[in-house]
XYZ file of C-alpha atoms in Angstrom:
671
model
C 263.574 78.586 -17.740
C 265.193 79.918 -14.577
C 266.883 82.618 -16.640
C 263.492 83.646 -18.162
C 261.906 83.771 -14.698
C 264.693 86.006 -13.421
C 264.421 88.241 -16.490
C 260.642 88.620 -16.013
C 260.977 89.421 -12.314
C 263.709 91.983 -13.022
C 261.436 93.736 -15.567
C 258.576 93.722 -13.089
C 260.751 95.285 -10.399
C 261.871 98.011 -12.819
C 258.292 98.749 -13.888
C 257.030 98.827 -10.282
C 259.781 101.289 -9.428
C 258.972 103.564 -12.387
C 255.211 103.269 -11.695
C 255.812 104.470 -8.154
C 257.974 107.381 -9.336
C 255.355 108.443 -11.896
C 251.959 107.816 -10.246
C 252.760 108.143 -6.542
C 255.722 110.526 -6.270
C 254.878 112.461 -9.475
C 258.618 112.465 -10.212
C 259.380 110.214 -13.230
C 262.959 109.134 -13.805
C 262.723 107.924 -17.427
C 260.842 109.182 -20.507
C 257.564 107.497 -21.474
C 259.243 105.773 -24.435
C 261.671 103.931 -22.131
C 258.819 102.839 -19.816
C 256.819 101.622 -22.832
C 259.825 99.616 -24.087
C 260.190 97.820 -20.732
C 256.436 97.187 -20.592
C 256.305 95.686 -24.117
C 259.336 93.509 -23.331
C 257.577 92.110 -20.249
C 254.332 91.603 -22.203
C 256.176 89.641 -24.877
C 257.861 87.347 -22.333
C 254.584 86.741 -20.473
C 252.833 85.950 -23.764
C 255.499 83.349 -24.550
C 255.319 81.960 -20.995
C 251.729 82.391 -19.740
C 252.427 80.003 -16.851
C 254.712 82.690 -15.352
C 252.027 85.437 -15.293
C 251.161 86.535 -11.741
C 248.277 88.652 -10.437
C 250.639 91.369 -9.194
C 252.429 91.822 -12.524
C 252.289 95.395 -13.918
C 250.711 93.965 -17.080
C 247.614 92.843 -15.167
C 246.138 96.309 -14.674
C 244.079 96.204 -17.873
C 240.371 95.551 -17.395
C 239.018 92.018 -17.460
C 235.767 90.374 -18.506
C 232.681 92.457 -17.517
C 230.904 91.392 -14.308
C 227.170 90.712 -14.027
C 227.108 92.252 -10.541
C 229.413 93.247 -7.681
C 229.976 90.730 -4.911
C 229.492 91.612 -1.252
C 232.358 92.061 1.246
C 231.906 92.189 5.013
C 234.517 94.455 6.623
C 236.438 92.702 9.404
C 236.629 96.080 11.165
C 233.730 98.466 10.360
C 234.521 101.502 8.210
C 233.104 104.209 10.469
C 231.949 107.644 9.413
C 233.207 110.865 11.011
C 231.394 113.411 13.113
C 231.324 116.971 11.780
C 232.012 120.441 13.150
C 230.994 123.573 11.263
C 232.366 126.413 13.396
C 235.295 127.432 15.603
C 233.077 126.982 18.666
C 232.156 123.411 17.702
C 235.828 122.552 17.144
C 236.737 123.951 20.576
C 233.930 121.867 22.084
C 235.325 118.767 20.315
C 238.776 119.504 21.772
C 237.283 120.014 25.246
C 235.432 116.669 25.083
C 238.737 114.945 24.367
C 240.441 116.628 27.334
C 237.487 115.877 29.610
C 237.418 112.223 28.630
C 241.173 111.838 29.049
C 241.043 113.886 32.288
C 244.099 115.793 31.118
C 244.954 119.438 30.440
C 247.932 118.563 28.229
C 247.784 119.974 24.700
C 246.749 117.327 22.164
C 248.747 116.728 19.017
C 246.583 116.227 15.925
C 247.285 114.986 12.418
C 245.391 117.346 10.102
C 244.604 116.497 6.494
C 242.342 117.695 3.664
C 238.952 115.965 3.460
C 238.758 114.696 -0.089
C 235.445 114.574 -1.907
C 235.743 111.023 -3.264
C 234.862 107.449 -2.361
C 236.174 105.555 0.658
C 237.880 102.265 -0.227
C 239.384 99.301 1.626
C 242.481 97.617 0.125
C 243.530 94.202 1.420
C 247.110 92.900 1.107
C 248.231 89.403 2.030
C 251.986 88.849 2.314
C 252.509 92.131 0.498
C 250.290 91.278 -2.500
C 247.033 93.093 -3.314
C 244.128 90.639 -3.032
C 240.867 92.568 -2.633
C 239.224 95.994 -2.721
C 235.835 96.907 -1.272
C 233.760 100.070 -1.079
C 232.668 101.422 2.310
C 228.996 100.541 1.659
C 227.038 100.889 4.898
C 230.216 100.683 6.983
C 229.885 96.979 7.727
C 229.274 95.576 4.247
C 230.604 96.940 0.955
C 230.916 95.920 -2.684
C 233.813 93.929 -4.094
C 235.431 96.231 -6.681
C 238.791 94.409 -6.887
C 238.760 94.115 -10.659
C 238.206 97.859 -11.088
C 240.666 98.990 -8.422
C 243.360 96.784 -9.970
C 243.326 99.145 -12.985
C 244.288 102.216 -10.898
C 247.994 102.779 -11.439
C 248.591 104.578 -8.129
C 247.555 101.508 -6.122
C 250.450 99.047 -5.665
C 249.780 95.444 -6.656
C 252.830 94.413 -4.599
C 254.216 96.392 -1.658
C 257.667 97.932 -1.717
C 260.320 97.619 0.960
C 259.927 95.128 3.799
C 258.420 94.602 7.243
C 254.771 94.759 6.228
C 252.284 92.598 8.205
C 251.099 89.276 6.793
C 247.615 90.775 6.469
C 247.274 94.535 5.984
C 244.094 96.464 5.226
C 244.728 99.996 4.001
C 241.960 102.550 3.726
C 241.849 105.601 1.541
C 239.848 107.850 -0.757
C 239.636 107.191 -4.491
C 239.107 110.418 -6.383
C 239.485 112.058 -9.773
C 241.877 115.043 -9.975
C 240.431 118.243 -11.409
C 242.656 118.091 -14.495
C 241.703 114.475 -15.192
C 238.035 115.311 -14.719
C 238.201 118.196 -17.195
C 240.046 116.056 -19.757
C 237.516 113.214 -19.340
C 234.557 115.546 -19.856
C 236.204 117.070 -22.908
C 236.635 113.593 -24.418
C 233.043 112.641 -23.603
C 231.786 115.858 -25.224
C 233.715 115.089 -28.406
C 232.225 111.582 -28.408
C 228.742 113.029 -28.003
C 228.359 111.241 -24.652
C 226.802 112.607 -21.462
C 229.354 114.411 -19.297
C 229.778 114.275 -15.497
C 228.639 117.118 -13.227
C 231.589 117.027 -10.823
C 234.741 114.972 -10.065
C 233.072 112.994 -7.267
C 230.266 111.798 -9.542
C 232.837 110.946 -12.196
C 234.903 108.922 -9.705
C 231.838 107.096 -8.367
C 230.559 106.312 -11.856
C 233.987 105.080 -12.953
C 234.604 102.860 -9.934
C 231.180 101.191 -10.145
C 231.478 100.123 -13.776
C 230.737 96.422 -14.217
C 233.166 96.526 -17.147
C 236.577 97.245 -15.630
C 237.970 98.101 -19.077
C 235.970 101.347 -18.832
C 237.370 102.036 -15.359
C 240.884 101.520 -16.754
C 240.311 104.466 -19.127
C 239.319 106.852 -16.324
C 241.913 109.072 -14.535
C 241.357 107.733 -11.011
C 243.906 107.932 -8.217
C 244.008 107.590 -4.426
C 245.219 109.057 -1.156
C 245.573 106.542 1.698
C 244.711 107.779 5.181
C 244.256 104.850 7.616
C 244.677 101.147 8.293
C 242.012 98.648 9.286
C 242.778 94.982 9.860
C 246.423 94.186 10.735
C 247.591 90.616 11.406
C 251.055 89.122 11.764
C 252.897 92.385 12.251
C 252.892 95.740 14.005
C 252.285 99.339 12.958
C 253.787 102.598 14.323
C 252.281 104.124 17.467
C 251.193 107.430 15.922
C 248.857 108.192 13.036
C 251.418 110.385 11.259
C 254.185 107.760 11.522
C 251.747 105.146 10.230
C 251.118 107.265 7.113
C 254.868 107.671 6.551
C 255.222 103.887 6.802
C 252.462 103.405 4.225
C 254.290 105.816 1.909
C 257.494 103.768 2.331
C 255.569 100.637 1.264
C 254.464 102.355 -1.933
C 251.098 103.881 -1.045
C 250.127 107.352 -2.147
C 249.668 109.635 0.887
C 248.419 113.226 0.709
C 251.385 115.655 0.791
C 249.244 118.259 2.584
C 248.989 116.325 5.881
C 250.474 118.235 8.825
C 251.037 117.723 12.546
C 249.392 120.537 14.529
C 249.243 121.350 18.230
C 245.919 121.779 19.979
C 242.670 123.352 18.814
C 244.416 126.581 17.727
C 246.761 124.601 15.484
C 243.712 122.891 13.946
C 242.012 126.231 13.279
C 245.137 127.657 11.657
C 245.400 124.593 9.395
C 241.686 124.902 8.514
C 242.058 128.550 7.489
C 245.257 127.975 5.495
C 243.739 125.012 3.658
C 240.541 126.935 2.969
C 242.556 129.770 1.434
C 244.317 127.258 -0.863
C 241.182 125.234 -1.653
C 240.625 126.471 -5.210
C 244.299 126.041 -6.178
C 244.513 122.422 -4.974
C 244.583 119.815 -7.783
C 241.721 117.891 -6.148
C 238.296 118.712 -4.685
C 237.899 118.930 -0.906
C 234.915 119.852 1.265
C 236.744 120.409 4.551
C 239.616 119.106 6.649
C 239.936 116.195 9.090
C 241.621 116.206 12.491
C 242.771 112.972 14.130
C 244.408 112.571 17.534
C 247.940 111.568 16.536
C 248.683 109.122 19.365
C 247.210 105.649 18.700
C 247.207 104.962 22.462
C 245.076 108.055 23.050
C 242.794 107.044 20.166
C 242.205 103.701 21.859
C 241.562 105.405 25.210
C 238.996 107.724 23.626
C 237.187 104.944 21.769
C 234.038 105.328 19.695
C 230.500 106.627 20.002
C 227.741 105.104 17.854
C 229.197 104.980 14.307
C 232.066 107.470 14.720
C 235.408 107.711 16.561
C 235.652 110.169 19.456
C 239.239 110.994 18.455
C 238.549 112.404 14.991
C 236.219 114.885 13.347
C 235.700 116.574 9.992
C 235.698 120.379 9.920
C 233.471 121.243 6.976
C 233.849 124.345 4.859
C 230.828 126.647 4.713
C 228.018 125.242 2.611
C 227.778 126.520 -0.936
C 224.903 128.916 -1.474
C 223.110 130.612 -4.372
C 220.153 132.955 -4.850
C 217.037 131.856 -6.711
C 213.247 132.335 -6.697
C 210.779 130.159 -4.781
C 208.094 129.554 -7.419
C 205.739 127.248 -5.499
C 205.403 124.928 -2.497
C 204.121 121.351 -2.580
C 203.465 119.028 0.351
C 204.899 115.506 0.205
C 203.459 112.747 2.380
C 206.081 110.479 3.973
C 205.824 106.895 5.172
C 204.826 108.013 8.679
C 202.149 110.358 7.315
C 204.237 113.487 7.900
C 203.509 116.310 5.462
C 206.761 117.975 4.431
C 206.735 121.298 2.579
C 209.004 121.182 -0.475
C 210.077 124.366 -2.241
C 209.859 124.312 -6.032
C 212.654 126.630 -7.141
C 213.727 128.326 -10.308
C 216.596 125.930 -11.207
C 219.992 127.075 -9.951
C 223.460 125.501 -10.058
C 224.734 124.934 -6.476
C 227.586 122.763 -5.256
C 228.091 121.013 -8.574
C 224.458 120.136 -9.266
C 221.347 121.857 -10.603
C 218.863 122.313 -7.759
C 215.145 122.786 -8.444
C 213.713 121.477 -5.145
C 214.676 122.206 -1.543
C 213.331 121.270 1.859
C 211.497 123.791 4.012
C 211.501 121.339 6.963
C 208.162 122.203 8.595
C 205.631 124.995 9.118
C 207.446 126.297 12.204
C 210.570 126.826 10.091
C 208.552 128.521 7.348
C 207.091 130.894 9.912
C 210.433 131.513 11.614
C 212.134 132.337 8.308
C 209.045 134.146 6.969
C 209.198 132.292 3.652
C 206.589 133.138 0.993
C 205.886 131.985 -2.541
C 207.534 134.419 -4.982
C 210.394 135.298 -2.612
C 214.033 135.474 -3.646
C 215.745 132.979 -1.354
C 219.218 131.711 -0.580
C 219.407 127.974 -1.194
C 222.167 126.062 0.545
C 223.683 122.718 -0.396
C 226.370 120.993 1.720
C 227.817 117.746 0.369
C 225.157 115.081 -0.048
C 222.726 116.811 2.313
C 219.316 117.659 0.794
C 219.331 121.311 -0.338
C 217.502 123.699 1.983
C 216.083 127.193 1.822
C 218.430 128.964 4.219
C 216.815 132.415 4.319
C 214.743 134.965 2.484
C 216.086 138.174 0.909
C 213.348 140.434 2.219
C 214.602 143.438 0.201
C 213.589 141.580 -2.984
C 210.120 140.456 -1.821
C 207.600 141.156 -4.628
C 204.240 142.772 -3.783
C 202.345 139.680 -4.995
C 204.172 137.168 -2.734
C 201.824 134.606 -1.118
C 201.695 133.047 2.346
C 202.352 129.276 2.556
C 199.467 127.411 4.159
C 199.295 123.832 5.414
C 196.487 121.937 3.646
C 193.609 120.767 5.882
C 193.290 117.516 3.899
C 195.947 115.097 2.646
C 196.947 115.993 -0.951
C 197.109 112.257 -1.766
C 194.126 110.556 -0.077
C 191.980 113.444 1.160
C 192.067 112.360 4.815
C 192.156 114.970 7.572
C 195.525 116.506 8.420
C 196.266 116.880 12.127
C 199.158 118.123 14.213
C 199.799 115.747 17.164
C 200.329 117.520 20.458
C 203.963 118.324 21.148
C 205.103 117.700 17.535
C 206.354 120.163 14.933
C 204.946 118.172 11.995
C 201.457 117.762 10.588
C 200.351 114.232 9.695
C 197.825 112.619 7.395
C 195.423 110.489 9.450
C 194.831 108.053 6.562
C 197.408 105.472 7.735
C 197.712 102.518 5.371
C 194.593 103.757 3.578
C 196.805 106.528 2.220
C 198.654 105.333 -0.912
C 201.520 107.775 -0.284
C 202.284 106.259 3.114
C 202.212 102.725 1.729
C 204.418 103.698 -1.229
C 206.930 105.449 1.009
C 206.967 102.463 3.366
C 207.756 100.186 0.416
C 210.518 102.510 -0.838
C 212.061 102.568 2.637
C 211.810 98.788 2.992
C 213.612 98.281 -0.353
C 216.310 100.910 0.293
C 220.028 100.126 0.437
C 220.319 100.375 4.227
C 217.227 98.222 4.741
C 216.564 95.175 2.510
C 218.925 96.473 -0.204
C 216.813 95.376 -3.202
C 219.179 96.400 -5.985
C 217.515 98.185 -8.903
C 214.184 98.824 -7.165
C 214.184 102.603 -7.230
C 211.465 105.086 -6.360
C 210.177 105.410 -9.929
C 209.802 101.659 -10.289
C 207.871 101.434 -7.018
C 205.571 104.187 -8.294
C 205.085 102.305 -11.562
C 204.309 98.992 -9.821
C 201.870 100.786 -7.549
C 200.090 102.504 -10.426
C 199.788 99.166 -12.266
C 198.324 97.497 -9.175
C 201.202 95.013 -8.904
C 201.937 95.993 -5.300
C 199.747 97.357 -2.523
C 201.687 96.323 0.598
C 205.317 95.685 1.534
C 204.950 91.897 1.280
C 203.666 92.258 -2.305
C 207.257 92.960 -3.331
C 208.138 89.278 -3.027
C 205.018 88.254 -4.943
C 206.554 90.081 -7.911
C 208.883 87.091 -8.267
C 205.979 85.154 -9.770
C 205.050 88.048 -12.085
C 208.179 88.307 -14.214
C 206.235 88.416 -17.487
C 204.000 91.250 -16.249
C 207.061 93.181 -15.094
C 208.832 92.651 -18.430
C 205.800 94.075 -20.267
C 205.979 97.384 -18.390
C 207.333 100.524 -20.030
C 211.166 100.792 -19.949
C 211.533 97.275 -18.530
C 211.981 94.227 -20.762
C 212.962 90.634 -20.012
C 216.522 91.359 -18.846
C 215.471 94.109 -16.420
C 212.656 91.930 -15.089
C 215.060 89.045 -14.573
C 217.555 91.290 -12.760
C 214.826 92.562 -10.439
C 213.577 89.058 -9.656
C 217.157 87.988 -8.872
C 217.616 91.035 -6.615
C 214.396 90.220 -4.770
C 215.507 86.622 -4.242
C 218.921 87.764 -3.020
C 217.405 90.260 -0.566
C 215.432 87.523 1.197
C 218.605 86.618 3.066
C 219.188 89.601 5.352
C 220.116 90.511 8.922
C 217.781 91.087 11.842
C 218.824 94.737 12.212
C 218.256 95.457 8.498
C 214.798 93.894 8.712
C 213.889 95.896 11.834
C 215.110 99.107 10.192
C 213.200 98.249 7.016
C 209.911 97.994 8.932
C 209.931 101.773 9.171
C 208.992 102.105 12.847
C 208.909 105.805 13.729
C 212.217 107.093 15.096
C 213.936 103.693 14.779
C 217.028 104.402 12.711
C 219.971 102.157 11.853
C 221.712 102.463 15.237
C 218.524 101.796 17.214
C 217.616 98.851 14.969
C 221.047 97.350 15.621
C 220.723 97.908 19.375
C 217.311 96.187 19.379
C 218.612 93.242 17.338
C 221.623 92.674 19.576
C 219.638 93.172 22.797
C 216.694 90.861 22.040
C 218.430 88.454 19.675
C 215.245 87.513 17.791
C 212.236 89.239 16.273
C 209.905 87.144 18.458
C 211.525 88.487 21.625
C 211.313 92.057 20.321
C 207.657 91.683 19.330
C 206.662 90.473 22.778
C 208.563 93.201 24.689
C 206.558 95.811 26.572
C 207.488 99.481 26.899
C 209.324 99.005 30.195
C 211.443 96.200 28.731
C 212.131 98.239 25.593
C 213.362 101.202 27.646
C 216.187 99.041 28.994
C 217.760 98.978 25.535
C 220.542 101.574 25.038
C 219.323 104.619 23.038
C 215.636 103.709 23.509
C 213.689 106.306 25.514
C 209.995 106.467 26.419
C 208.835 107.904 23.063
C 210.736 105.378 20.937
C 209.675 102.531 23.234
C 206.028 103.574 22.829
C 206.421 103.735 19.018
C 207.926 100.229 18.894
C 205.334 98.708 21.210
C 202.477 100.346 19.309
C 203.862 99.145 15.970
C 203.936 95.505 17.036
C 200.508 95.730 18.657
C 198.957 96.533 15.264
C 197.466 93.356 13.775
C 198.196 94.382 10.176
C 201.883 94.910 11.009
C 202.189 91.451 12.550
C 200.337 89.970 9.570
C 202.685 91.702 7.128
C 205.743 90.376 8.985
C 204.281 86.863 8.968
C 203.612 87.119 5.228
C 207.181 88.263 4.588
C 208.593 85.309 6.519
C 206.322 82.864 4.703
C 207.531 84.361 1.411
C 211.109 83.435 2.369
C 212.588 86.489 4.112
C 214.994 85.144 6.731
C 217.987 86.026 8.917
C 220.260 84.550 11.551
C 219.151 85.292 15.121
C 221.653 86.518 17.706
C 222.363 84.763 20.973
C 220.605 87.222 23.268
C 221.941 87.546 26.763
C 219.072 87.290 29.297
C 218.612 90.543 31.176
C 218.851 88.679 34.471
C 222.365 87.524 33.542
C 223.699 91.074 33.131
C 225.805 92.378 36.068
C 223.577 95.359 36.934
C 220.204 93.695 36.307
C 217.534 94.779 38.783
C 219.425 97.908 39.863
C 218.263 101.502 39.358
C 220.521 104.535 39.071
C 219.938 108.283 38.832
C 222.475 110.648 37.214
C 222.906 114.284 38.280
C 225.414 117.121 38.144
C 228.265 117.791 35.704
C 230.355 114.719 34.849
C 233.234 114.108 32.440
C 230.861 112.475 29.958
C 227.340 113.268 28.833
C 224.431 111.718 30.716
C 223.305 109.931 27.549
C 226.664 108.160 27.246
C 226.661 107.116 30.908
C 223.036 106.008 30.652
C 223.829 103.860 27.598
C 226.750 102.213 29.439
C 224.610 101.428 32.494
C 221.716 100.088 30.432
C 224.042 97.862 28.427
C 224.913 96.181 31.746
C 221.242 95.627 32.586
C 220.597 98.618 34.843
C 217.622 100.945 34.710
C 218.293 104.699 34.702
C 215.557 106.805 36.300
C 214.995 110.545 36.275
C 214.289 111.044 39.987
C 215.547 109.649 43.289
C 213.328 107.354 45.364
C 213.812 104.860 48.191
C 214.172 102.145 45.535
C 217.125 103.889 43.862
C 220.290 101.754 44.085
C 222.669 104.722 43.874
C 222.916 108.336 42.766
C 225.776 109.098 40.360
C 226.688 112.683 41.237
C 229.018 115.140 39.547
C 229.674 118.787 40.322
C 226.692 121.042 41.127
C 224.508 118.049 41.958
C 221.677 120.094 43.513
C 218.391 118.825 44.977
C 218.766 115.194 43.860
C 221.872 114.860 46.029
C 220.003 116.236 49.056
C 217.091 113.867 48.390
C 219.421 110.859 48.088
C 221.070 111.738 51.406
C 217.665 112.028 53.071
C 216.636 108.591 51.758
C 219.995 107.047 52.686
C 220.700 106.224 49.021
C 224.353 105.559 48.164
C 226.096 108.409 46.325
C 228.990 107.661 43.968
C 231.245 109.987 41.967
C 233.474 109.592 38.900
C 235.772 106.999 40.486
C 232.851 104.931 41.750
C 231.213 105.115 38.317
C 234.402 103.885 36.610
C 234.601 100.966 39.023
C 230.907 100.207 38.449
C 231.374 100.122 34.694
C 234.570 98.105 34.946
C 236.737 100.957 33.703
C 239.253 100.759 36.533
C-alpha cells in the first residue's frame, strides 16, 4: 500500500507542476496527450483506492452535486472597495493627500496594475491546502462558492514551494478572457441557448451556478492581487514583493503589474495601459495604484469603506448618441420625483440602454434637455446610464420642453419642492403606493434585509394582488404560501423558496435593519455608525437631535431626519410589528458617552490642516467630543491650522486654548 500511496502522490506532483505551467505560466512543457495519460493513470489508481483520494488532488476539480443555495461567509478582514479618480487633477490630489497625511515630500513608490472587470474573490488556504472561496458580497459577508472555484484550473488546490503561513487568505479577480468568452458564446449560439452580453456577465453567471458542473465547463481564470488574513507566518514588506511571493506559491499574478515612481509615473502607466487596452486578452475598465510600502499603507490607514493608500483610475466612460423619445417621472421611497429619459435603444458599454437618469429639473435646465433631442448617453461600469449632454446642432424644430408635473403621477397628491432642495417630492407619504412599494423594495434589497429572490417585479405583483401593503406584510407572506404559488410565473417551488428566504432574513444585524428602514440620507456607513454608537434600536429610537449629532458622520440634517422618522407613530408601529413577526438581531455593547475620553468637551476647527475637517471631526466625535462651528466661552479648545482667521482672534479674546497639529495628534492619541 505504501508503494501505491507514493505512486499516487508522485502523479499528483507531476500534474500540479504541469497544471501550473499550462494555466498559470501559459508555458506548457508536455503535449496534451502526455498530460491526459498521467491524469487517467491517477484516476485509475484513485478509483481502485478511494480511501486515498484527497480534496487537493488534481482529479477533484470536476463539479459536484448541485447546491440548493450558497452558504454565507463572514470575512475575517473586510473586503473594502476602492475610491476612484477620473482625471489627472484628481490623481494629483490623491497623491497630495498621501504626502500631506505622511507629512513627507519624498516621492512615493506605487505598484500599478490593470483594473480587471471581473468578480472579487477570497481564497482561504490552511497549511497550504485550499479550503474555502467566498465572493466579496457587501464587503463583510459574501457567498460560499468553494465548490465552483475548485473547478477553476488556474487556482491551486495545494500551494507550491514552502514557507507559506498556516492560514493564508488570498484575494483576486475571477474573470473570463476575451477569447474564452467568444468561444463560449459561439457554443451557446450553436446550442440555441441565450448568449452573454459581455465577459463580466459571463464570469458572474458562471461563478454563481448552483451546479458546479456547469461552472467547470466555463473558461474562467484569475489574477491574484492582495492578501487578507495571515496567521502563523509573515509576508514581504512591500506590495510588489508580496505578489512575487504569491506567484512563487503557484498563484496567477497579472504580468502587467509595474512599479512606478510618484504621480507622474502613475499617469504614464495609465496612458500606456489605455493605449494597449483593446489588445489585452482581458477586459479592464481602468488601472489601480497602490502605495508599495506596507508600512506606509498601515500609516495611511482607511477612510469609510476604502483604503487611503490605493485608488482606481477609471478610463473615460463609454458614450453613444441616441434620441430622447420621452420623459417619465418615477416616484421613489422618499417621495422624490426623478425624471427618467426614455431613449431610442442604443448599445453602450456592453449593454443595450433604453432608459437613463436625468437627475433632477435643475440638471435638465442646465443641460437644456428637451424631448426629441439627440443626446449623448454615458455609461461607466455599473453606474446607472445618464444623459451627459445634448447635441444642439441636431435639435428638431418640434422638440418639447420637459415640465415637472404638479400632481404625483401615481397617487395624484400635490408635488412640492422643499426649500433648499433640488428635488420635487410627492406629499402623499404612505398614502402614495409608489412610496410604499419603493420602501418595501429597499427593505428587501441585498444590502438591507437581503431577502433572496424578492425582486422588484415580484414586489409589484404582490402589491397589485393586495398581498402586501406595508413593509411588515412581507413576513405575513409566510402564511400565504398557497396564494403565492397560485400567482403567475410562481408555482410551489418558487413559493417555498421565497418563504424560506423570508424566514432566513429574520435573523439580521442591527445596521442592516436600520439601513432597511429607509430613513432619508441614512446609507450603509451611517447605519453602521448608528448601530455601533447606540448599541440597540431602543437607544437609537429615544435619542434626540443633539445626541444624534454626536455620532460620526451625522450632521444636523441627518439627525433631524432620524429623529423625525422615529417620532412618527406609524414607523414605530411598523418596527414593533416586524419584531413581533420574528425579525431579530444581536445588540452591540454600546459604550456610554460619559465613558468616552473627550465626553463633555467642545472643539472648533479652523484653518488649513493636514487632514480634512470632516475627518478630524469624525475622530473627535468618536471619542465623545462635540464639534461646533463657532467659538464661544464654553469652547474647550480651538484646533487651528494655517490661515486661521477670525476664529483664532475670537478664541484669544475669550482665553480659549489654541492647539495645532501636534496638540491634535496628542489629543487623538496619535503620538
